[in-house]
């Protein structure tokens, strides 16, 4: 918990180009992190007990109201529950009188669960011994996604407890339908007051479980969305293909809806599948020099590992050729 809070604090400052001189500069905040450890754990346990499952219509509107309370307790001056045609969301702002503003994406819903499949009751968030990891919390949402979000909130509590101000302003949008595909999030982010606040943000940060067992932390530099749908290609409705199942040998005489569907899908993306080719689809912003430098830096360990693998393959090929000779 302590490492995660400090990493969140540092990542926020670095990501927004605010100066983080040395680790000692945050000694008072570190002290607050340690002092508030038990309260932070209890906050997460209580949140896990407040279950919100969109697929089962369980825990609404209580989940949204609880999310708004957590935000206010962490220092957000405004936290409002916003109703949608589905589950409600939460819009919150923290004004630190800072020159830059960072957006936050939270989700307060979790996936369904069958208690019989759990080694510990999923809503109790018990602290258990799990060799070789040590003590850890088991509960629905401990990793996805309440745990990382609770760590972020705990960092805000520690910063405020140390009498410090955030280096950036915060705009939070929290939804309660992420686990069913976020069908109504447009009704949240397109509200005039929410959209106006988000337009001030230099980027959007989503807390997530990013610390390996060796202590190394990953900072995600971006995410892509996902869409799931079913496409039906019907010759009967189209009026040009078969109106019923026919033998494949008749393809030379009857148009094939299946092949038209394949060709239609092939027009959606580039040959490598990485660029969306739909007419008038918004183009991604070009990478800045700073972003390119971060990518180059991030891929150095991977390239080193790939070179090592290539070296081993070359050595193996050489040994195999010698054996054949």
mmCIF file of C-alpha atoms in Angstrom, residues 82-289:
data_model
loop_
_atom_site.group_PDB
_atom_site.id
_atom_site.type_symbol
_atom_site.label_atom_id
_atom_site.label_comp_id
_atom_site.label_asym_id
_atom_site.label_seq_id
_atom_site.Cartn_x
_atom_site.Cartn_y
_atom_site.Cartn_z
ATOM 1 C CA UNK A 82 -25.467 12.365 -12.324
ATOM 2 C CA UNK A 83 -28.374 10.209 -13.443
ATOM 3 C CA UNK A 84 -28.396 8.547 -16.858
ATOM 4 C CA UNK A 85 -30.783 6.255 -18.684
ATOM 5 C CA UNK A 86 -28.827 3.462 -16.995
ATOM 6 C CA UNK A 87 -26.790 3.552 -13.804
ATOM 7 C CA UNK A 88 -25.781 6.907 -12.314
ATOM 8 C CA UNK A 89 -22.297 8.342 -12.559
ATOM 9 C CA UNK A 90 -20.302 10.805 -10.464
ATOM 10 C CA UNK A 91 -18.674 14.070 -11.548
ATOM 11 C CA UNK A 92 -16.172 15.610 -9.136
ATOM 12 C CA UNK A 93 -13.642 18.442 -9.233
ATOM 13 C CA UNK A 94 -10.683 19.356 -7.049
ATOM 14 C CA UNK A 95 -9.410 22.893 -7.552
ATOM 15 C CA UNK A 96 -5.848 23.259 -6.285
ATOM 16 C CA UNK A 97 -5.292 26.625 -8.039
ATOM 17 C CA UNK A 98 -2.697 24.809 -10.142
ATOM 18 C CA UNK A 99 -1.731 25.777 -13.701
ATOM 19 C CA UNK A 100 -2.638 22.355 -15.102
ATOM 20 C CA UNK A 101 -5.602 20.014 -14.778
ATOM 21 C CA UNK A 102 -5.616 16.217 -15.003
ATOM 22 C CA UNK A 103 -8.704 14.119 -15.710
ATOM 23 C CA UNK A 104 -9.485 10.980 -13.716
ATOM 24 C CA UNK A 105 -11.487 7.998 -14.891
ATOM 25 C CA UNK A 106 -12.991 5.894 -12.086
ATOM 26 C CA UNK A 107 -15.456 3.004 -12.106
ATOM 27 C CA UNK A 108 -17.327 1.984 -8.990
ATOM 28 C CA UNK A 109 -18.998 -1.163 -10.361
ATOM 29 C CA UNK A 110 -17.548 -4.680 -10.213
ATOM 30 C CA UNK A 111 -18.149 -7.969 -11.970
ATOM 31 C CA UNK A 112 -20.506 -10.651 -10.722
ATOM 32 C CA UNK A 113 -19.188 -13.347 -8.413
ATOM 33 C CA UNK A 114 -20.056 -16.783 -7.069
ATOM 34 C CA UNK A 115 -18.958 -16.949 -3.386
ATOM 35 C CA UNK A 116 -18.498 -20.711 -3.737
ATOM 36 C CA UNK A 117 -15.578 -20.056 -6.098
ATOM 37 C CA UNK A 118 -13.747 -17.837 -3.609
ATOM 38 C CA UNK A 119 -11.304 -18.866 -0.885
ATOM 39 C CA UNK A 120 -12.521 -15.912 1.176
ATOM 40 C CA UNK A 121 -15.950 -14.160 1.150
ATOM 41 C CA UNK A 122 -15.688 -11.687 -1.759
ATOM 42 C CA UNK A 123 -17.513 -8.833 -0.001
ATOM 43 C CA UNK A 124 -15.626 -9.065 3.298
ATOM 44 C CA UNK A 125 -12.217 -8.053 1.907
ATOM 45 C CA UNK A 126 -10.345 -10.065 4.504
ATOM 46 C CA UNK A 127 -6.608 -9.679 5.045
ATOM 47 C CA UNK A 128 -5.133 -13.149 4.662
ATOM 48 C CA UNK A 129 -1.687 -14.757 4.592
ATOM 49 C CA UNK A 130 -0.850 -15.904 1.079
ATOM 50 C CA UNK A 131 2.649 -17.427 0.841
ATOM 51 C CA UNK A 132 4.967 -16.396 -0.697
ATOM 52 C CA UNK A 133 3.289 -12.999 -1.090
ATOM 53 C CA UNK A 134 2.603 -12.331 2.582
ATOM 54 C CA UNK A 135 -0.515 -10.508 3.773
ATOM 55 C CA UNK A 136 -2.954 -9.405 1.105
ATOM 56 C CA UNK A 137 -6.604 -8.478 0.681
ATOM 57 C CA UNK A 138 -9.051 -10.778 -1.080
ATOM 58 C CA UNK A 139 -12.296 -9.246 -2.270
ATOM 59 C CA UNK A 140 -14.266 -8.429 -5.415
ATOM 60 C CA UNK A 141 -12.770 -5.167 -6.594
ATOM 61 C CA UNK A 142 -9.504 -5.403 -4.648
ATOM 62 C CA UNK A 143 -7.645 -5.337 -7.971
ATOM 63 C CA UNK A 144 -10.315 -4.390 -10.505
ATOM 64 C CA UNK A 145 -10.851 -1.597 -9.836
ATOM 65 C CA UNK A 146 -11.497 -0.323 -6.334
ATOM 66 C CA UNK A 147 -8.058 -1.190 -4.977
ATOM 67 C CA UNK A 148 -6.050 1.079 -7.304
ATOM 68 C CA UNK A 149 -8.660 3.827 -7.003
ATOM 69 C CA UNK A 150 -8.643 3.579 -3.214
ATOM 70 C CA UNK A 151 -4.843 3.894 -3.295
ATOM 71 C CA UNK A 152 -5.184 7.089 -5.331
ATOM 72 C CA UNK A 153 -7.722 8.478 -2.867
ATOM 73 C CA UNK A 154 -5.431 7.507 0.016
ATOM 74 C CA UNK A 155 -2.635 9.504 -1.625
ATOM 75 C CA UNK A 156 -4.921 12.542 -1.699
ATOM 76 C CA UNK A 157 -5.692 12.064 2.007
ATOM 77 C CA UNK A 158 -1.961 11.873 2.791
ATOM 78 C CA UNK A 159 -1.129 14.989 0.777
ATOM 79 C CA UNK A 160 -3.860 16.990 2.454
ATOM 80 C CA UNK A 161 -2.960 15.555 5.865
ATOM 81 C CA UNK A 162 0.585 16.816 5.401
ATOM 82 C CA UNK A 163 -0.738 20.300 4.748
ATOM 83 C CA UNK A 164 0.318 20.181 1.094
ATOM 84 C CA UNK A 165 -1.575 21.090 -2.071
ATOM 85 C CA UNK A 166 -1.941 18.958 -5.157
ATOM 86 C CA UNK A 167 0.399 19.993 -8.004
ATOM 87 C CA UNK A 168 -2.532 19.758 -10.431
ATOM 88 C CA UNK A 169 -6.277 20.286 -10.414
ATOM 89 C CA UNK A 170 -8.400 17.146 -10.816
ATOM 90 C CA UNK A 171 -11.553 16.385 -12.783
ATOM 91 C CA UNK A 172 -13.086 12.994 -12.017
ATOM 92 C CA UNK A 173 -15.708 11.088 -13.971
ATOM 93 C CA UNK A 174 -16.791 7.841 -12.298
ATOM 94 C CA UNK A 175 -19.220 5.441 -13.940
ATOM 95 C CA UNK A 176 -21.170 2.469 -12.658
ATOM 96 C CA UNK A 177 -21.490 0.432 -15.863
ATOM 97 C CA UNK A 178 -17.935 -0.305 -16.982
ATOM 98 C CA UNK A 179 -18.373 -4.042 -16.553
ATOM 99 C CA UNK A 180 -21.285 -4.095 -19.018
ATOM 100 C CA UNK A 181 -19.543 -2.017 -21.677
ATOM 101 C CA UNK A 182 -20.178 1.578 -20.494
ATOM 102 C CA UNK A 183 -23.400 2.010 -22.507
ATOM 103 C CA UNK A 184 -24.326 5.353 -20.938
ATOM 104 C CA UNK A 185 -20.975 7.026 -20.324
ATOM 105 C CA UNK A 186 -21.627 9.458 -23.225
ATOM 106 C CA UNK A 187 -24.489 10.857 -21.156
ATOM 107 C CA UNK A 188 -21.936 11.617 -18.419
ATOM 108 C CA UNK A 189 -19.024 13.084 -20.353
ATOM 109 C CA UNK A 190 -21.190 15.081 -22.775
ATOM 110 C CA UNK A 191 -23.007 16.962 -20.057
ATOM 111 C CA UNK A 192 -22.080 20.625 -20.650
ATOM 112 C CA UNK A 193 -20.455 21.151 -17.256
ATOM 113 C CA UNK A 194 -18.536 17.850 -17.446
ATOM 114 C CA UNK A 195 -17.378 18.401 -21.021
ATOM 115 C CA UNK A 196 -16.213 21.913 -20.199
ATOM 116 C CA UNK A 197 -14.160 20.619 -17.281
ATOM 117 C CA UNK A 198 -12.639 17.752 -19.282
ATOM 118 C CA UNK A 199 -11.567 20.117 -22.061
ATOM 119 C CA UNK A 200 -9.263 21.824 -19.570
ATOM 120 C CA UNK A 201 -7.391 18.569 -18.873
ATOM 121 C CA UNK A 202 -3.939 17.848 -20.287
ATOM 122 C CA UNK A 203 -4.742 14.134 -20.144
ATOM 123 C CA UNK A 204 -6.777 11.489 -18.349
ATOM 124 C CA UNK A 205 -5.330 9.136 -15.733
ATOM 125 C CA UNK A 206 -6.876 5.824 -14.694
ATOM 126 C CA UNK A 207 -5.447 4.285 -11.510
ATOM 127 C CA UNK A 208 -4.680 0.620 -12.055
ATOM 128 C CA UNK A 209 -2.747 -2.217 -10.416
ATOM 129 C CA UNK A 210 0.708 -1.589 -11.826
ATOM 130 C CA UNK A 211 3.264 -2.745 -9.252
ATOM 131 C CA UNK A 212 5.101 -6.030 -9.790
ATOM 132 C CA UNK A 213 6.253 -8.261 -6.956
ATOM 133 C CA UNK A 214 9.779 -6.876 -7.346
ATOM 134 C CA UNK A 215 8.484 -3.348 -6.727
ATOM 135 C CA UNK A 216 8.781 -2.147 -10.326
ATOM 136 C CA UNK A 217 5.865 0.082 -11.300
ATOM 137 C CA UNK A 218 4.425 0.512 -14.787
ATOM 138 C CA UNK A 219 2.862 3.811 -15.832
ATOM 139 C CA UNK A 220 0.385 3.339 -18.668
ATOM 140 C CA UNK A 221 0.865 5.972 -21.367
ATOM 141 C CA UNK A 222 -2.478 5.400 -23.083
ATOM 142 C CA UNK A 223 -5.418 3.102 -23.667
ATOM 143 C CA UNK A 224 -7.643 2.083 -26.547
ATOM 144 C CA UNK A 225 -11.360 1.494 -26.465
ATOM 145 C CA UNK A 226 -13.147 -1.686 -27.421
ATOM 146 C CA UNK A 227 -16.462 -2.388 -29.110
ATOM 147 C CA UNK A 228 -18.431 -5.616 -29.311
ATOM 148 C CA UNK A 229 -21.270 -6.104 -31.792
ATOM 149 C CA UNK A 230 -22.948 -8.610 -34.057
ATOM 150 C CA UNK A 231 -23.106 -8.023 -37.801
ATOM 151 C CA UNK A 232 -25.624 -9.930 -39.907
ATOM 152 C CA UNK A 233 -25.283 -10.089 -43.693
ATOM 153 C CA UNK A 234 -28.599 -11.145 -45.179
ATOM 154 C CA UNK A 235 -29.216 -11.738 -48.862
ATOM 155 C CA UNK A 236 -32.958 -11.893 -48.238
ATOM 156 C CA UNK A 237 -33.067 -8.423 -46.677
ATOM 157 C CA UNK A 238 -30.620 -7.066 -49.227
ATOM 158 C CA UNK A 239 -32.634 -8.384 -52.144
ATOM 159 C CA UNK A 240 -29.595 -9.525 -54.105
ATOM 160 C CA UNK A 241 -28.491 -12.760 -52.514
ATOM 161 C CA UNK A 242 -30.096 -16.048 -51.529
ATOM 162 C CA UNK A 243 -33.341 -15.881 -49.567
ATOM 163 C CA UNK A 244 -32.588 -19.247 -47.954
ATOM 164 C CA UNK A 245 -29.673 -21.628 -47.458
ATOM 165 C CA UNK A 246 -28.314 -22.885 -50.766
ATOM 166 C CA UNK A 247 -25.436 -25.108 -51.836
ATOM 167 C CA UNK A 248 -22.038 -23.437 -52.128
ATOM 168 C CA UNK A 249 -21.701 -24.654 -55.711
ATOM 169 C CA UNK A 250 -24.236 -22.002 -56.712
ATOM 170 C CA UNK A 251 -21.885 -19.133 -55.755
ATOM 171 C CA UNK A 252 -21.068 -18.518 -59.431
ATOM 172 C CA UNK A 253 -24.723 -17.662 -60.057
ATOM 173 C CA UNK A 254 -25.900 -16.140 -56.746
ATOM 174 C CA UNK A 255 -24.278 -13.266 -54.883
ATOM 175 C CA UNK A 256 -22.746 -14.230 -51.526
ATOM 176 C CA UNK A 257 -23.635 -12.152 -48.419
ATOM 177 C CA UNK A 258 -20.781 -13.841 -46.536
ATOM 178 C CA UNK A 259 -18.114 -12.559 -48.920
ATOM 179 C CA UNK A 260 -19.613 -9.071 -48.929
ATOM 180 C CA UNK A 261 -19.385 -9.103 -45.126
ATOM 181 C CA UNK A 262 -15.721 -10.158 -45.282
ATOM 182 C CA UNK A 263 -14.923 -7.413 -47.779
ATOM 183 C CA UNK A 264 -16.809 -4.836 -45.705
ATOM 184 C CA UNK A 265 -14.804 -5.730 -42.591
ATOM 185 C CA UNK A 266 -11.597 -5.462 -44.597
ATOM 186 C CA UNK A 267 -12.317 -1.787 -45.329
ATOM 187 C CA UNK A 268 -12.484 -0.802 -41.640
ATOM 188 C CA UNK A 269 -8.754 -0.864 -40.879
ATOM 189 C CA UNK A 270 -5.376 -0.628 -42.568
ATOM 190 C CA UNK A 271 -3.504 -3.741 -43.718
ATOM 191 C CA UNK A 272 -1.707 -4.033 -40.374
ATOM 192 C CA UNK A 273 -4.959 -3.494 -38.451
ATOM 193 C CA UNK A 274 -3.641 -0.504 -36.502
ATOM 194 C CA UNK A 275 -5.248 2.417 -38.340
ATOM 195 C CA UNK A 276 -9.019 2.932 -38.576
ATOM 196 C CA UNK A 277 -9.914 3.724 -42.193
ATOM 197 C CA UNK A 278 -13.577 4.740 -41.761
ATOM 198 C CA UNK A 279 -14.396 7.950 -43.627
ATOM 199 C CA UNK A 280 -14.226 11.055 -41.432
ATOM 200 C CA UNK A 281 -13.120 9.021 -38.393
ATOM 201 C CA UNK A 282 -11.062 11.280 -36.073
ATOM 202 C CA UNK A 283 -7.360 10.859 -36.682
ATOM 203 C CA UNK A 284 -5.058 10.284 -33.680
ATOM 204 C CA UNK A 285 -2.924 13.213 -32.613
ATOM 205 C CA UNK A 286 0.685 12.980 -33.813
ATOM 206 C CA UNK A 287 3.248 11.947 -31.220
ATOM 207 C CA UNK A 288 5.245 14.762 -29.674
ATOM 208 C CA UNK A 289 9.032 14.597 -29.400
#
